[in-house]
Amino acid sequence: MKKTVATFKVEYLQILNEKGEVDKRLMPTLSNDDLKKMYRFMVLSRVFNDKILKLQRQGRLGTLASIRGQEAAQVGSAFALQSQDMVFPSFREHAVFITRGISMSGMILAFAGDERGQKIPEGSNNFMYSVPVGTHLLHAVGYAWGMKIRKKNAVAIVYFGDGATSEGDFHEALNFAGVFQAPVIFLNQNNQWAISLPRSRQSHAETLAQKAIAYGFEGIKVDGNDVFAMYKATKDALDKARKGGGPTYIEAYTYRMDDHTTADSAIRYRDQKEVDVWAKKDPIDRLQRFITKKRIWSKKDEDKLLAECSDLVEKAVAEAEKISPPNPKDMFTYMYAEPTSILQDEMKDLE
Amino acid sequence: MATMTMVQALNAALRSEMERDKNVILLGEDVGKDGGVFRVTEGLYDEFGSERVIDTPLSESGIVGSSIGLALAGFKPVAEIQFMGFDYPAFDQLISHVARIRSRSRGRYSCPLVVRMPSGGGVKALEHHSESTEALYLQAPGLKVVMPATPSDAKGLLAAAIRDPDPVIFLEPKKLYRSIKEDVKEENYLTPIGKARIVLSGKDVSLVSWGTMVHVCLEAAEALKAQRIETEVIDMRTLSPLDFGTVAASVKKTGRIVIVHEGQRSCGVGAEIAAWLAERSMTDLAAPIVRVTGWDVIYPLAKLENYYLPDSKRVLKAVEKVMRF
Ligand SMILES: Cc1ncc(C[n+]2csc(CCOP(=O)(O)OP(=O)(O)O)c2C)c(N)n1
Ligand SMILES: [Mg+2]
């Protein structure tokens, strides 16, 4: 005997197309005010991103990862969260952090090589950037699982790239999430590249979303440059998780418009034509077309917003740069709750 | 002779080993088209093709674990881990398998692979990009651990690592990748694994180090000249197995030793050298063994990294201490 014992499907969600038109049947409830807020977060993130890249070129910041092109994936998903939900970012989540209210000056301070900038304020449910690819998915799973045990109404969301799906920890995280039905969202920004490796080199699977299926939960592929689809997919996943429905995998199909980091040179391995095609799918242009057509956004609003954003960013830079250098003793101060005698001796040697 | 940076010397070693032996293959993240994030494998993809210079998925355990199988299939895999700080996913493969295969098969199988990785700090990098965790590998008998400090040694040691019948962890001090240039022999040559190099001869005090710190020691030695102190500078070059003979002979002559390394002090490689000397060279020592190392803290971000890394000032202070004793 031979028969089909399981079949699966993977859905693709797009609400706002490249022309700035929406699919009304799928459009989530968002007030005009919400639309303007989302747009503002996206623009602010881009202005911030442009500025830090400039500072990096001037030698005022260390190596940076650009978010250009991924603003909708980040803002759309983060906008759906509630403050009690916990964010576990990777290293390319500046727009998530901005949407979550993390201070831009703190981020700049960290990018300048000062650990104090990494400190998340008390009461803010966001974890620090994670650089070792793929490792932090498990943290989100554990946190979500803990929330479930404690019967808290909080969901964890973890951001990671297409490259991260190749790491062993990725698979262990999905497996735990499935087995323990943890209220966690795997927000996979598939920006098509992991440094010089195209998405096809990470996995032979047709979609990354379908990886969830092997672990017994739902995966959905979403137009990652469509802020409404990102918002809706995340909102649906959050609602499901809050009702005890367990994990969801969201593949945000997007594009890394810039080099991998400021230390990279994408021209060595990627065809400019591909970048040009994606430039036409720009997430910010798309939302701008929609709100303009809706007559809730004018040229005057745009100019005002750009001025406000660059003002905020300049202030953040000034604030970060006026902070005096860290005390070398800080290297020792935070190693343990109580300083060990070895560290106390070494601290003296430092003088 | 050609003037080369360490990156160029490593690239030359890979090229000539690949020309010499068709079983030598390179694999890792971004080693192909991109030529590696530090360009060590630059040009090799075009020259040898995608079957010998292989861009792998982003998976360190995958890279090292499958290299074991490739080695068993008769290849000589030279795996690249993009940064030493990202080797941990591969630790299970390295510790539980790579290091043990020869012994547990009683010699039937071996695992002659090379794992290259950039190590060390001093380049104002992001988190996890600056550590010197070489001591971790010294606790895995079965692995050899090598770290060059010059372009010439980089070329000769990498060729030797590739030809070695046992697994070699090949650490490349990234601070030295392009910061020094040197005349390097164009023909193939091997620099023996397991032999330290006396960089500078002297009779008053021995400075022992490896990687970037060799140059810090040389800087200190230059300053000590003015004080009429003759310094012997030793570059260990291989950290497993350590060449204790060379160190002991030097201490016999000088009676004083300062060990300098970037990695954290507690249970660092310096501790092993000090313990060995305490056991066997006690009577040769005229002063306590002193270490100048990274502190026992998390490697700091750019703004504090110079307070973490040993510099010649700290080395001079230590030398003063052993001279005064
Ligand atoms: C475990 C580990 N291996 C290697 C690296 C080096 N590295 C940093 S980012 C990156 C590519 C990540 O690609 P992806 O997951 O798609 O995220 P993206 O950079 O596209 O946002 C690599 C290989 C790392 N940080 N961690
Ligand atoms: Mg990617």
PDB file of N, CA, C and O in Angstrom, chain B residues 150-201:
ATOM      1  N   THR B 150      54.076  36.387  11.190  1.00  0.00           N
ATOM      2  CA  THR B 150      54.669  37.111  10.056  1.00  0.00           C
ATOM      3  C   THR B 150      54.139  36.513   8.748  1.00  0.00           C
ATOM      4  O   THR B 150      53.698  35.348   8.736  1.00  0.00           O
ATOM      5  N   PRO B 151      54.213  37.258   7.656  1.00  0.00           N
ATOM      6  CA  PRO B 151      53.798  36.701   6.359  1.00  0.00           C
ATOM      7  C   PRO B 151      54.579  35.438   5.984  1.00  0.00           C
ATOM      8  O   PRO B 151      53.985  34.461   5.526  1.00  0.00           O
ATOM      9  N   SER B 152      55.880  35.425   6.211  1.00  0.00           N
ATOM     10  CA  SER B 152      56.678  34.239   5.839  1.00  0.00           C
ATOM     11  C   SER B 152      56.229  33.005   6.602  1.00  0.00           C
ATOM     12  O   SER B 152      56.061  31.931   6.027  1.00  0.00           O
ATOM     13  N   ASP B 153      56.052  33.174   7.898  1.00  0.00           N
ATOM     14  CA  ASP B 153      55.587  32.036   8.694  1.00  0.00           C
ATOM     15  C   ASP B 153      54.179  31.631   8.296  1.00  0.00           C
ATOM     16  O   ASP B 153      53.830  30.452   8.326  1.00  0.00           O
ATOM     17  N   ALA B 154      53.356  32.612   7.953  1.00  0.00           N
ATOM     18  CA  ALA B 154      51.978  32.297   7.559  1.00  0.00           C
ATOM     19  C   ALA B 154      52.001  31.345   6.368  1.00  0.00           C
ATOM     20  O   ALA B 154      51.283  30.344   6.342  1.00  0.00           O
ATOM     21  N   LYS B 155      52.847  31.652   5.399  1.00  0.00           N
ATOM     22  CA  LYS B 155      52.899  30.807   4.204  1.00  0.00           C
ATOM     23  C   LYS B 155      53.430  29.408   4.541  1.00  0.00           C
ATOM     24  O   LYS B 155      52.811  28.403   4.201  1.00  0.00           O
ATOM     25  N   GLY B 156      54.551  29.365   5.241  1.00  0.00           N
ATOM     26  CA  GLY B 156      55.169  28.071   5.528  1.00  0.00           C
ATOM     27  C   GLY B 156      54.356  27.221   6.497  1.00  0.00           C
ATOM     28  O   GLY B 156      54.282  26.002   6.353  1.00  0.00           O
ATOM     29  N   LEU B 157      53.746  27.869   7.466  1.00  0.00           N
ATOM     30  CA  LEU B 157      52.956  27.110   8.446  1.00  0.00           C
ATOM     31  C   LEU B 157      51.643  26.610   7.847  1.00  0.00           C
ATOM     32  O   LEU B 157      51.194  25.506   8.164  1.00  0.00           O
ATOM     33  N   LEU B 158      51.037  27.407   6.977  1.00  0.00           N
ATOM     34  CA  LEU B 158      49.774  26.946   6.385  1.00  0.00           C
ATOM     35  C   LEU B 158      50.033  25.754   5.464  1.00  0.00           C
ATOM     36  O   LEU B 158      49.286  24.772   5.488  1.00  0.00           O
ATOM     37  N   ALA B 159      51.108  25.832   4.695  1.00  0.00           N
ATOM     38  CA  ALA B 159      51.452  24.687   3.837  1.00  0.00           C
ATOM     39  C   ALA B 159      51.715  23.457   4.705  1.00  0.00           C
ATOM     40  O   ALA B 159      51.245  22.352   4.408  1.00  0.00           O
ATOM     41  N   ALA B 160      52.434  23.647   5.807  1.00  0.00           N
ATOM     42  CA  ALA B 160      52.723  22.523   6.697  1.00  0.00           C
ATOM     43  C   ALA B 160      51.440  21.986   7.327  1.00  0.00           C
ATOM     44  O   ALA B 160      51.279  20.772   7.490  1.00  0.00           O
ATOM     45  N   ALA B 161      50.520  22.883   7.669  1.00  0.00           N
ATOM     46  CA  ALA B 161      49.254  22.455   8.273  1.00  0.00           C
ATOM     47  C   ALA B 161      48.460  21.608   7.291  1.00  0.00           C
ATOM     48  O   ALA B 161      47.881  20.578   7.651  1.00  0.00           O
ATOM     49  N   ILE B 162      48.460  22.034   6.035  1.00  0.00           N
ATOM     50  CA  ILE B 162      47.712  21.292   5.017  1.00  0.00           C
ATOM     51  C   ILE B 162      48.326  19.900   4.803  1.00  0.00           C
ATOM     52  O   ILE B 162      47.624  18.919   4.619  1.00  0.00           O
ATOM     53  N   ARG B 163      49.637  19.830   4.893  1.00  0.00           N
ATOM     54  CA  ARG B 163      50.289  18.523   4.675  1.00  0.00           C
ATOM     55  C   ARG B 163      50.359  17.684   5.946  1.00  0.00           C
ATOM     56  O   ARG B 163      50.743  16.516   5.904  1.00  0.00           O
ATOM     57  N   ASP B 164      49.975  18.245   7.051  1.00  0.00           N
ATOM     58  CA  ASP B 164      50.062  17.497   8.318  1.00  0.00           C
ATOM     59  C   ASP B 164      49.051  16.347   8.314  1.00  0.00           C
ATOM     60  O   ASP B 164      47.926  16.509   7.852  1.00  0.00           O
ATOM     61  N   PRO B 165      49.452  15.197   8.847  1.00  0.00           N
ATOM     62  CA  PRO B 165      48.511  14.063   8.869  1.00  0.00           C
ATOM     63  C   PRO B 165      47.412  14.205   9.919  1.00  0.00           C
ATOM     64  O   PRO B 165      46.502  13.378   9.968  1.00  0.00           O
ATOM     65  N   ASP B 166      47.499  15.233  10.752  1.00  0.00           N
ATOM     66  CA  ASP B 166      46.502  15.394  11.818  1.00  0.00           C
ATOM     67  C   ASP B 166      45.769  16.732  11.683  1.00  0.00           C
ATOM     68  O   ASP B 166      46.212  17.620  10.967  1.00  0.00           O
ATOM     69  N   PRO B 167      44.643  16.867  12.396  1.00  0.00           N
ATOM     70  CA  PRO B 167      43.871  18.106  12.272  1.00  0.00           C
ATOM     71  C   PRO B 167      44.602  19.306  12.874  1.00  0.00           C
ATOM     72  O   PRO B 167      45.186  19.202  13.953  1.00  0.00           O
ATOM     73  N   VAL B 168      44.555  20.423  12.169  1.00  0.00           N
ATOM     74  CA  VAL B 168      45.239  21.634  12.625  1.00  0.00           C
ATOM     75  C   VAL B 168      44.259  22.804  12.676  1.00  0.00           C
ATOM     76  O   VAL B 168      43.556  23.084  11.705  1.00  0.00           O
ATOM     77  N   ILE B 169      44.218  23.454  13.814  1.00  0.00           N
ATOM     78  CA  ILE B 169      43.472  24.711  13.952  1.00  0.00           C
ATOM     79  C   ILE B 169      44.464  25.810  13.606  1.00  0.00           C
ATOM     80  O   ILE B 169      45.503  25.945  14.258  1.00  0.00           O
ATOM     81  N   PHE B 170      44.166  26.556  12.569  1.00  0.00           N
ATOM     82  CA  PHE B 170      45.112  27.539  12.064  1.00  0.00           C
ATOM     83  C   PHE B 170      44.580  28.945  12.338  1.00  0.00           C
ATOM     84  O   PHE B 170      43.606  29.385  11.717  1.00  0.00           O
ATOM     85  N   LEU B 171      45.188  29.622  13.308  1.00  0.00           N
ATOM     86  CA  LEU B 171      44.674  30.924  13.749  1.00  0.00           C
ATOM     87  C   LEU B 171      45.436  32.058  13.071  1.00  0.00           C
ATOM     88  O   LEU B 171      46.671  32.059  13.053  1.00  0.00           O
ATOM     89  N   GLU B 172      44.686  32.979  12.515  1.00  0.00           N
ATOM     90  CA  GLU B 172      45.288  34.078  11.756  1.00  0.00           C
ATOM     91  C   GLU B 172      45.023  35.401  12.474  1.00  0.00           C
ATOM     92  O   GLU B 172      43.879  35.848  12.532  1.00  0.00           O
ATOM     93  N   PRO B 173      46.075  36.002  13.045  1.00  0.00           N
ATOM     94  CA  PRO B 173      45.856  37.255  13.777  1.00  0.00           C
ATOM     95  C   PRO B 173      45.424  38.371  12.819  1.00  0.00           C
ATOM     96  O   PRO B 173      46.214  38.843  12.018  1.00  0.00           O
ATOM     97  N   LYS B 174      44.141  38.741  12.906  1.00  0.00           N
ATOM     98  CA  LYS B 174      43.596  39.618  11.871  1.00  0.00           C
ATOM     99  C   LYS B 174      44.217  41.009  11.876  1.00  0.00           C
ATOM    100  O   LYS B 174      44.274  41.676  10.864  1.00  0.00           O
ATOM    101  N   LYS B 175      44.755  41.391  13.024  1.00  0.00           N
ATOM    102  CA  LYS B 175      45.414  42.685  13.096  1.00  0.00           C
ATOM    103  C   LYS B 175      46.654  42.715  12.192  1.00  0.00           C
ATOM    104  O   LYS B 175      47.066  43.764  11.713  1.00  0.00           O
ATOM    105  N   LEU B 176      47.234  41.528  11.983  1.00  0.00           N
ATOM    106  CA  LEU B 176      48.458  41.454  11.175  1.00  0.00           C
ATOM    107  C   LEU B 176      48.186  41.165   9.699  1.00  0.00           C
ATOM    108  O   LEU B 176      49.112  41.082   8.898  1.00  0.00           O
ATOM    109  N   TYR B 177      46.927  40.971   9.347  1.00  0.00           N
ATOM    110  CA  TYR B 177      46.589  40.589   7.973  1.00  0.00           C
ATOM    111  C   TYR B 177      47.232  41.519   6.939  1.00  0.00           C
ATOM    112  O   TYR B 177      47.736  41.084   5.924  1.00  0.00           O
ATOM    113  N   ARG B 178      47.150  42.818   7.226  1.00  0.00           N
ATOM    114  CA  ARG B 178      47.674  43.777   6.242  1.00  0.00           C
ATOM    115  C   ARG B 178      48.617  44.800   6.838  1.00  0.00           C
ATOM    116  O   ARG B 178      49.098  45.680   6.149  1.00  0.00           O
ATOM    117  N   SER B 179      48.854  44.709   8.160  1.00  0.00           N
ATOM    118  CA  SER B 179      49.599  45.791   8.798  1.00  0.00           C
ATOM    119  C   SER B 179      51.111  45.645   8.641  1.00  0.00           C
ATOM    120  O   SER B 179      51.843  46.591   8.848  1.00  0.00           O
ATOM    121  N   ILE B 180      51.574  44.431   8.298  1.00  0.00           N
ATOM    122  CA  ILE B 180      53.016  44.302   8.040  1.00  0.00           C
ATOM    123  C   ILE B 180      53.245  43.658   6.678  1.00  0.00           C
ATOM    124  O   ILE B 180      52.460  42.823   6.229  1.00  0.00           O
ATOM    125  N   LYS B 181      54.333  44.070   6.054  1.00  0.00           N
ATOM    126  CA  LYS B 181      54.724  43.487   4.763  1.00  0.00           C
ATOM    127  C   LYS B 181      56.123  42.939   4.930  1.00  0.00           C
ATOM    128  O   LYS B 181      56.901  43.441   5.736  1.00  0.00           O
ATOM    129  N   GLU B 182      56.415  41.930   4.137  1.00  0.00           N
ATOM    130  CA  GLU B 182      57.697  41.260   4.316  1.00  0.00           C
ATOM    131  C   GLU B 182      58.069  40.579   3.004  1.00  0.00           C
ATOM    132  O   GLU B 182      57.185  40.213   2.231  1.00  0.00           O
ATOM    133  N   ASP B 183      59.339  40.378   2.783  1.00  0.00           N
ATOM    134  CA  ASP B 183      59.765  39.584   1.623  1.00  0.00           C
ATOM    135  C   ASP B 183      59.502  38.116   1.919  1.00  0.00           C
ATOM    136  O   ASP B 183      59.945  37.602   2.948  1.00  0.00           O
ATOM    137  N   VAL B 184      58.766  37.485   1.037  1.00  0.00           N
ATOM    138  CA  VAL B 184      58.407  36.078   1.223  1.00  0.00           C
ATOM    139  C   VAL B 184      58.936  35.300   0.027  1.00  0.00           C
ATOM    140  O   VAL B 184      58.794  35.734  -1.115  1.00  0.00           O
ATOM    141  N   LYS B 185      59.531  34.129   0.315  1.00  0.00           N
ATOM    142  CA  LYS B 185      60.072  33.290  -0.764  1.00  0.00           C
ATOM    143  C   LYS B 185      58.951  32.856  -1.699  1.00  0.00           C
ATOM    144  O   LYS B 185      57.867  32.459  -1.254  1.00  0.00           O
ATOM    145  N   GLU B 186      59.225  32.921  -2.995  1.00  0.00           N
ATOM    146  CA  GLU B 186      58.175  32.544  -3.938  1.00  0.00           C
ATOM    147  C   GLU B 186      58.017  31.032  -4.076  1.00  0.00           C
ATOM    148  O   GLU B 186      56.927  30.551  -4.330  1.00  0.00           O
ATOM    149  N   GLU B 187      59.113  30.292  -3.891  1.00  0.00           N
ATOM    150  CA  GLU B 187      58.984  28.836  -4.010  1.00  0.00           C
ATOM    151  C   GLU B 187      58.271  28.273  -2.761  1.00  0.00           C
ATOM    152  O   GLU B 187      58.159  28.939  -1.749  1.00  0.00           O
ATOM    153  N   ASN B 188      57.823  27.022  -2.887  1.00  0.00           N
ATOM    154  CA  ASN B 188      57.141  26.383  -1.761  1.00  0.00           C
ATOM    155  C   ASN B 188      58.132  26.044  -0.652  1.00  0.00           C
ATOM    156  O   ASN B 188      59.252  25.641  -0.929  1.00  0.00           O
ATOM    157  N   TYR B 189      57.714  26.195   0.558  1.00  0.00           N
ATOM    158  CA  TYR B 189      58.532  25.751   1.683  1.00  0.00           C
ATOM    159  C   TYR B 189      57.607  25.455   2.855  1.00  0.00           C
ATOM    160  O   TYR B 189      56.459  25.912   2.895  1.00  0.00           O
ATOM    161  N   LEU B 190      58.109  24.673   3.779  1.00  0.00           N
ATOM    162  CA  LEU B 190      57.315  24.310   4.949  1.00  0.00           C
ATOM    163  C   LEU B 190      57.980  24.871   6.196  1.00  0.00           C
ATOM    164  O   LEU B 190      59.191  24.770   6.355  1.00  0.00           O
ATOM    165  N   THR B 191      57.203  25.450   7.064  1.00  0.00           N
ATOM    166  CA  THR B 191      57.704  25.879   8.364  1.00  0.00           C
ATOM    167  C   THR B 191      57.215  24.833   9.358  1.00  0.00           C
ATOM    168  O   THR B 191      56.011  24.600   9.460  1.00  0.00           O
ATOM    169  N   PRO B 192      58.142  24.166  10.044  1.00  0.00           N
ATOM    170  CA  PRO B 192      57.703  23.027  10.862  1.00  0.00           C
ATOM    171  C   PRO B 192      56.729  23.419  11.985  1.00  0.00           C
ATOM    172  O   PRO B 192      56.941  24.416  12.674  1.00  0.00           O
ATOM    173  N   ILE B 193      55.699  22.612  12.127  1.00  0.00           N
ATOM    174  CA  ILE B 193      54.749  22.785  13.226  1.00  0.00           C
ATOM    175  C   ILE B 193      55.408  22.238  14.493  1.00  0.00           C
ATOM    176  O   ILE B 193      56.083  21.212  14.451  1.00  0.00           O
ATOM    177  N   GLY B 194      55.225  22.948  15.599  1.00  0.00           N
ATOM    178  CA  GLY B 194      55.795  22.470  16.866  1.00  0.00           C
ATOM    179  C   GLY B 194      57.138  23.079  17.199  1.00  0.00           C
ATOM    180  O   GLY B 194      57.773  22.682  18.178  1.00  0.00           O
ATOM    181  N   LYS B 195      57.606  24.028  16.381  1.00  0.00           N
ATOM    182  CA  LYS B 195      58.899  24.662  16.654  1.00  0.00           C
ATOM    183  C   LYS B 195      58.721  26.158  16.844  1.00  0.00           C
ATOM    184  O   LYS B 195      58.216  26.855  15.965  1.00  0.00           O
ATOM    185  N   ALA B 196      59.136  26.653  18.002  1.00  0.00           N
ATOM    186  CA  ALA B 196      59.095  28.098  18.237  1.00  0.00           C
ATOM    187  C   ALA B 196      60.225  28.765  17.468  1.00  0.00           C
ATOM    188  O   ALA B 196      61.145  28.095  16.982  1.00  0.00           O
ATOM    189  N   ARG B 197      60.160  30.083  17.353  1.00  0.00           N
ATOM    190  CA  ARG B 197      61.183  30.831  16.602  1.00  0.00           C
ATOM    191  C   ARG B 197      61.781  31.886  17.524  1.00  0.00           C
ATOM    192  O   ARG B 197      61.045  32.615  18.201  1.00  0.00           O
ATOM    193  N   ILE B 198      63.103  31.927  17.562  1.00  0.00           N
ATOM    194  CA  ILE B 198      63.739  33.005  18.324  1.00  0.00           C
ATOM    195  C   ILE B 198      63.840  34.207  17.401  1.00  0.00           C
ATOM    196  O   ILE B 198      64.575  34.192  16.421  1.00  0.00           O
ATOM    197  N   VAL B 199      63.048  35.209  17.688  1.00  0.00           N
ATOM    198  CA  VAL B 199      62.956  36.368  16.805  1.00  0.00           C
ATOM    199  C   VAL B 199      64.126  37.307  17.071  1.00  0.00           C
ATOM    200  O   VAL B 199      64.635  37.954  16.168  1.00  0.00           O
ATOM    201  N   LEU B 200      64.490  37.357  18.326  1.00  0.00           N
ATOM    202  CA  LEU B 200      65.561  38.252  18.749  1.00  0.00           C
ATOM    203  C   LEU B 200      66.312  37.538  19.863  1.00  0.00           C
ATOM    204  O   LEU B 200      65.688  36.981  20.764  1.00  0.00           O
ATOM    205  N   SER B 201      67.656  37.548  19.769  1.00  0.00           N
ATOM    206  CA  SER B 201      68.447  36.881  20.803  1.00  0.00           C
ATOM    207  C   SER B 201      68.875  37.880  21.863  1.00  0.00           C
ATOM    208  O   SER B 201      69.225  39.009  21.535  1.00  0.00           O
TER     209      SER B 201
END
